[in-house]
JSON list of C-alpha atoms in Angstrom, two decimals:
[
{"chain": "J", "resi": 558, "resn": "UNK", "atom": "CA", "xyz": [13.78, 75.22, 11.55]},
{"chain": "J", "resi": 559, "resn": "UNK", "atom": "CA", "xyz": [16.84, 74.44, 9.12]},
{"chain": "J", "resi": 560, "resn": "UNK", "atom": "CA", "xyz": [19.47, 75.31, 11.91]},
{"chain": "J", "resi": 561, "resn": "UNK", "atom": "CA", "xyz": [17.41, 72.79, 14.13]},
{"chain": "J", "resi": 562, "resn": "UNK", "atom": "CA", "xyz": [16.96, 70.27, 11.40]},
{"chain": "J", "resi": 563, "resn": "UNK", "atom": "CA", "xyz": [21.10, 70.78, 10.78]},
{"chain": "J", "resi": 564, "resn": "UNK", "atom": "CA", "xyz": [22.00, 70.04, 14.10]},
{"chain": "J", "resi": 565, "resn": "UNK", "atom": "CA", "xyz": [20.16, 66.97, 14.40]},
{"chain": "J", "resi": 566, "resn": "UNK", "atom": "CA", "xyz": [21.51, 65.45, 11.51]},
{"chain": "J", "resi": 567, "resn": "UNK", "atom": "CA", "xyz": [24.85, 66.93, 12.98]},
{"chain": "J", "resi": 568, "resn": "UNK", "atom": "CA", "xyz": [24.10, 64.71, 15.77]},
{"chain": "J", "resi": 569, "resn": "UNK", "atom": "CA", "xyz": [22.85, 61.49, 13.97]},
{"chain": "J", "resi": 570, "resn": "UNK", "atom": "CA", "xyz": [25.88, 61.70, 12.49]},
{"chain": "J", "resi": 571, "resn": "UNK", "atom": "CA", "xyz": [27.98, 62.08, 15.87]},
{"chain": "J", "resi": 572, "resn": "UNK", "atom": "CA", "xyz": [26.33, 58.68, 17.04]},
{"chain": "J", "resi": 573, "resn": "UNK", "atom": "CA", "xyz": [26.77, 56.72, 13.85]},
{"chain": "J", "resi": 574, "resn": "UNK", "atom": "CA", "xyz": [30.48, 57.05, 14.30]},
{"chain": "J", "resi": 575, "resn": "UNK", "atom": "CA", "xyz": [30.57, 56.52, 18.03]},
{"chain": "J", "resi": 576, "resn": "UNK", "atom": "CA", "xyz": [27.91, 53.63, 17.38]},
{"chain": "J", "resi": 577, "resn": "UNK", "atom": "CA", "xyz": [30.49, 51.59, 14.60]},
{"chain": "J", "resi": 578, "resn": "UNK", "atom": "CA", "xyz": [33.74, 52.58, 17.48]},
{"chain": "J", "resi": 579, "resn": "UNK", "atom": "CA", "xyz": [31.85, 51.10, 20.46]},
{"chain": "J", "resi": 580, "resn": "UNK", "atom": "CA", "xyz": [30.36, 48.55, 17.85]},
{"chain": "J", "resi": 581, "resn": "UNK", "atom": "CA", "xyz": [34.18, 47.24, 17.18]},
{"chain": "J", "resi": 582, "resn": "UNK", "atom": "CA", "xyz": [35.20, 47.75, 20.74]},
{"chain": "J", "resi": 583, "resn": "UNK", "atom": "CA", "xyz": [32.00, 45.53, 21.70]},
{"chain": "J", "resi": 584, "resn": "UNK", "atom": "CA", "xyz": [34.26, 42.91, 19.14]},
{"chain": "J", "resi": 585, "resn": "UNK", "atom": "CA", "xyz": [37.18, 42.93, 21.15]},
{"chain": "J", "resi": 586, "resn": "UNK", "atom": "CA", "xyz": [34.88, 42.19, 24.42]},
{"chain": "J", "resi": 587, "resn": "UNK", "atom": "CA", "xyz": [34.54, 38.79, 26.11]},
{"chain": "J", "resi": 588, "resn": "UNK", "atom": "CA", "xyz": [32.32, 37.16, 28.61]},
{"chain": "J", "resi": 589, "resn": "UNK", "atom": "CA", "xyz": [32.02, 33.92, 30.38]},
{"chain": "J", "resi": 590, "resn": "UNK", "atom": "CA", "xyz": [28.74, 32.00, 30.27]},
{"chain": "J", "resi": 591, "resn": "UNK", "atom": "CA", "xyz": [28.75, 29.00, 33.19]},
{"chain": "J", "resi": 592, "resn": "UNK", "atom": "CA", "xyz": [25.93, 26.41, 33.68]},
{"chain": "J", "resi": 593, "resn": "UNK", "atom": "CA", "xyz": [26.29, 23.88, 36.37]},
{"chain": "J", "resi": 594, "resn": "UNK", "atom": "CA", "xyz": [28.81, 25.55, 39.35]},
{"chain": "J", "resi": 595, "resn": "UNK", "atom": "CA", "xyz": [30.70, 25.61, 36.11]},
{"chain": "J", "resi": 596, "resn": "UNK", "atom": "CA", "xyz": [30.54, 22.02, 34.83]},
{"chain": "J", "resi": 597, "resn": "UNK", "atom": "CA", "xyz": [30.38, 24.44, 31.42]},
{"chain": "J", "resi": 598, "resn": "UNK", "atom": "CA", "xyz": [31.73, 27.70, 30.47]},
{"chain": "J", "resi": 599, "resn": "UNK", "atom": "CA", "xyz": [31.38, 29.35, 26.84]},
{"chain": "J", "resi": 600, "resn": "UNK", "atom": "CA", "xyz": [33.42, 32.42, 26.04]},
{"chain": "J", "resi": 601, "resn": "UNK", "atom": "CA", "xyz": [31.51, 34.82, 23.77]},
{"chain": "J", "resi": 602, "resn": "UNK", "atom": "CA", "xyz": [32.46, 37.77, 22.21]},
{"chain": "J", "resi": 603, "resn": "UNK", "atom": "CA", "xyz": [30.88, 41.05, 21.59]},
{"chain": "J", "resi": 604, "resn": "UNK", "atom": "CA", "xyz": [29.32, 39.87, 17.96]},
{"chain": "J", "resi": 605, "resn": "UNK", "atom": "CA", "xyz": [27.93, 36.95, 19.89]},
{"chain": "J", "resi": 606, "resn": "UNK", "atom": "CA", "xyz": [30.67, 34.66, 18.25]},
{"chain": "J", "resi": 607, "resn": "UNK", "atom": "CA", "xyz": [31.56, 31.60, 20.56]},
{"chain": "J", "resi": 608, "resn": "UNK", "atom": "CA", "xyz": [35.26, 31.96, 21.05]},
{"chain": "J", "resi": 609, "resn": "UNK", "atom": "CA", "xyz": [35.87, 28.52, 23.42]},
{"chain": "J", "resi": 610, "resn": "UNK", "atom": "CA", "xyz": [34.03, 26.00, 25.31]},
{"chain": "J", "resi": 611, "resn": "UNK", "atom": "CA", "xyz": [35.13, 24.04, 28.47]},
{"chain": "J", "resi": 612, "resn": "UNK", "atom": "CA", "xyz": [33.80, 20.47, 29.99]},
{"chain": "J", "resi": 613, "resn": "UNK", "atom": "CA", "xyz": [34.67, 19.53, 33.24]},
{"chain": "J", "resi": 614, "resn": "UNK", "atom": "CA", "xyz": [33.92, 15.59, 31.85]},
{"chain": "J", "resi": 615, "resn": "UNK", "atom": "CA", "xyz": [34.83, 13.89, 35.21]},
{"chain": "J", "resi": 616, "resn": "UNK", "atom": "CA", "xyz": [31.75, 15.93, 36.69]},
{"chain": "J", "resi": 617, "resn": "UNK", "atom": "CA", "xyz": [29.53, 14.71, 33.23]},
{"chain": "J", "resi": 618, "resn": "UNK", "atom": "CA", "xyz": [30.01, 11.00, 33.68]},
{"chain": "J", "resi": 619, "resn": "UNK", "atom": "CA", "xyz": [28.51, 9.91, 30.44]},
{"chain": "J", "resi": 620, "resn": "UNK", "atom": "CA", "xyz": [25.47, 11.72, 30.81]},
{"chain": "J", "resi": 621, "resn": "UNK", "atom": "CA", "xyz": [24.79, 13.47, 27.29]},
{"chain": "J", "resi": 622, "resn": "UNK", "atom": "CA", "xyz": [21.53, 14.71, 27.99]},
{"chain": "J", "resi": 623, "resn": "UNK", "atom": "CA", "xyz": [22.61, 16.80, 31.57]},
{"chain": "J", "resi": 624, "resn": "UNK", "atom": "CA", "xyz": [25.53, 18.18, 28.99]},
{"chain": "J", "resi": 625, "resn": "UNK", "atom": "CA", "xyz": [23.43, 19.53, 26.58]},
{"chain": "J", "resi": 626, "resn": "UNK", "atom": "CA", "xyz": [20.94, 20.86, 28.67]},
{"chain": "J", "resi": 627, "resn": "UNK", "atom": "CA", "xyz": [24.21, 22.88, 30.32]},
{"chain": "J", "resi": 628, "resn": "UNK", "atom": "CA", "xyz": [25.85, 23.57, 27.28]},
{"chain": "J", "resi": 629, "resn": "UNK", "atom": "CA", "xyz": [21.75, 25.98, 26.14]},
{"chain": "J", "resi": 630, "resn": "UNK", "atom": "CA", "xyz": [22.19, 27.03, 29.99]},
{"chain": "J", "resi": 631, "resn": "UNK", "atom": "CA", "xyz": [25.99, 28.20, 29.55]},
{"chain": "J", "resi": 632, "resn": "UNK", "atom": "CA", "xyz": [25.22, 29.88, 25.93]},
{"chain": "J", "resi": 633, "resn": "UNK", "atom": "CA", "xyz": [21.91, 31.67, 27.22]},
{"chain": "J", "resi": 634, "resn": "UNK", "atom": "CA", "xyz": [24.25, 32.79, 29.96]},
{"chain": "J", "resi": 635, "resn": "UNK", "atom": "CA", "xyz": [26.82, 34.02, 27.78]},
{"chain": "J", "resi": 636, "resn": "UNK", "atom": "CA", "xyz": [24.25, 35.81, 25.33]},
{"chain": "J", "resi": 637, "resn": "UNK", "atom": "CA", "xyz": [22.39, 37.08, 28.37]},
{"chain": "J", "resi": 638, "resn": "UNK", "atom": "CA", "xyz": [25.80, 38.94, 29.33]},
{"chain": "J", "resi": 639, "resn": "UNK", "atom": "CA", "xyz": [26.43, 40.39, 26.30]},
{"chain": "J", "resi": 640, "resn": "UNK", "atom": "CA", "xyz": [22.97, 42.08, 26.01]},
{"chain": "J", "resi": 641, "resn": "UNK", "atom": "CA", "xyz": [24.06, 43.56, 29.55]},
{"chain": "J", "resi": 642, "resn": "UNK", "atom": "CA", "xyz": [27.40, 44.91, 28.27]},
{"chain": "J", "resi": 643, "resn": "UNK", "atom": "CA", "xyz": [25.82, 46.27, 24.99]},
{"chain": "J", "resi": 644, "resn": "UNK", "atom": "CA", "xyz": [22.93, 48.09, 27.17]},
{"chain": "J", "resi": 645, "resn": "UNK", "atom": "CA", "xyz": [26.08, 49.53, 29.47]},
{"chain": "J", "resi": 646, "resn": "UNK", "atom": "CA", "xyz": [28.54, 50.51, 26.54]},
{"chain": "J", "resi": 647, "resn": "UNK", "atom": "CA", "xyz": [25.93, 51.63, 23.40]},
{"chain": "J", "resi": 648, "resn": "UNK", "atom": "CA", "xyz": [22.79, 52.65, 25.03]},
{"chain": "J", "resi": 649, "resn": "UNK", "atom": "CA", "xyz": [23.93, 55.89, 25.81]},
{"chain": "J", "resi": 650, "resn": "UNK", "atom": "CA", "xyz": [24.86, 56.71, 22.73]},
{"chain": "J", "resi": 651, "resn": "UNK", "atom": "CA", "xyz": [21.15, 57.88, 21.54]},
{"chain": "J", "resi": 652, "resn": "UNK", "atom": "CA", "xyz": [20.77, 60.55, 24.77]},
{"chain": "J", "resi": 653, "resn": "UNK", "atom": "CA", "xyz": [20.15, 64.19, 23.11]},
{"chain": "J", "resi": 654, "resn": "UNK", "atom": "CA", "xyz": [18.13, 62.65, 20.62]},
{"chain": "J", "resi": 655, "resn": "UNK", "atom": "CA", "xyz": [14.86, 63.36, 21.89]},
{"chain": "J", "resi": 656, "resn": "UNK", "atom": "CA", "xyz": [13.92, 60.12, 20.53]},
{"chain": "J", "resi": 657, "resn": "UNK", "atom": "CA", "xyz": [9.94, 59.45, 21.03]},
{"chain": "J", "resi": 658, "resn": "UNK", "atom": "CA", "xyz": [9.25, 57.62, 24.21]},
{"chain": "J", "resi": 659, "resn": "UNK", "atom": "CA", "xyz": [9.61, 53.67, 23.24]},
{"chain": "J", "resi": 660, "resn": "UNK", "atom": "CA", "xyz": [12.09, 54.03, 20.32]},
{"chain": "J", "resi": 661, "resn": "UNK", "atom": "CA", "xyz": [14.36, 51.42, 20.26]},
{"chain": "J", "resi": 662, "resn": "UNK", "atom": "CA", "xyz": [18.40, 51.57, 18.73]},
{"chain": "J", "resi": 663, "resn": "UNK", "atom": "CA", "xyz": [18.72, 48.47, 16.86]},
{"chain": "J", "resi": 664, "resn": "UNK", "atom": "CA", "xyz": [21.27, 46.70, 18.80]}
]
């Protein structure tokens, strides 16, 4: 039982430093939310921080509400993709856990 309880914590301890390297490489990452046929785009990084926002204003025409309704539409894009490339690049990071069935990393 110790030499099993040893390499477990052997191995939690594996995935907490490959967790805060994929964590800062997840910092570095960028994706491009678009709303519109790309009336908007938001660049967001990794650490869902909005790095840039672009308005094609000649397609806008004065029309504040159809901009903000792309500008939610272009972020929820943007977030969406980052939950995609954080499921790609951390989630395997818990296999050989045994973790119970429904256990969820907290990312």
């Amino acid at each position: 039982m110790k030499g099993t309880l040893g390499n477990m914590m052997q191995q939690v301890q594996k995935m907490q430093e490959e967790m805060q390297k994929a964590q800062q490489e997840m910092a570095s990452k960028e994706v491009t939310g678009s709303a519109g046929g790309d009336i908007v785009k938001v660049v967001m990084n990794g650490q869902h921080q909005i790095k840039n926002i672009v308005i094609d204003h000649d397609m806008i025409d004065g029309d504040n509400e159809m901009l903000e309704d792309l500008l939610v539409a272009a972020f929820n894009d943007a977030m969406n993709k980052v939950g995609e490339l954080q499921k790609l690049d951390l989630g395997g990071l818990a296999e050989g856990l045994n973790l119970p069935p429904g256990f969820k990393m907290p990312f």
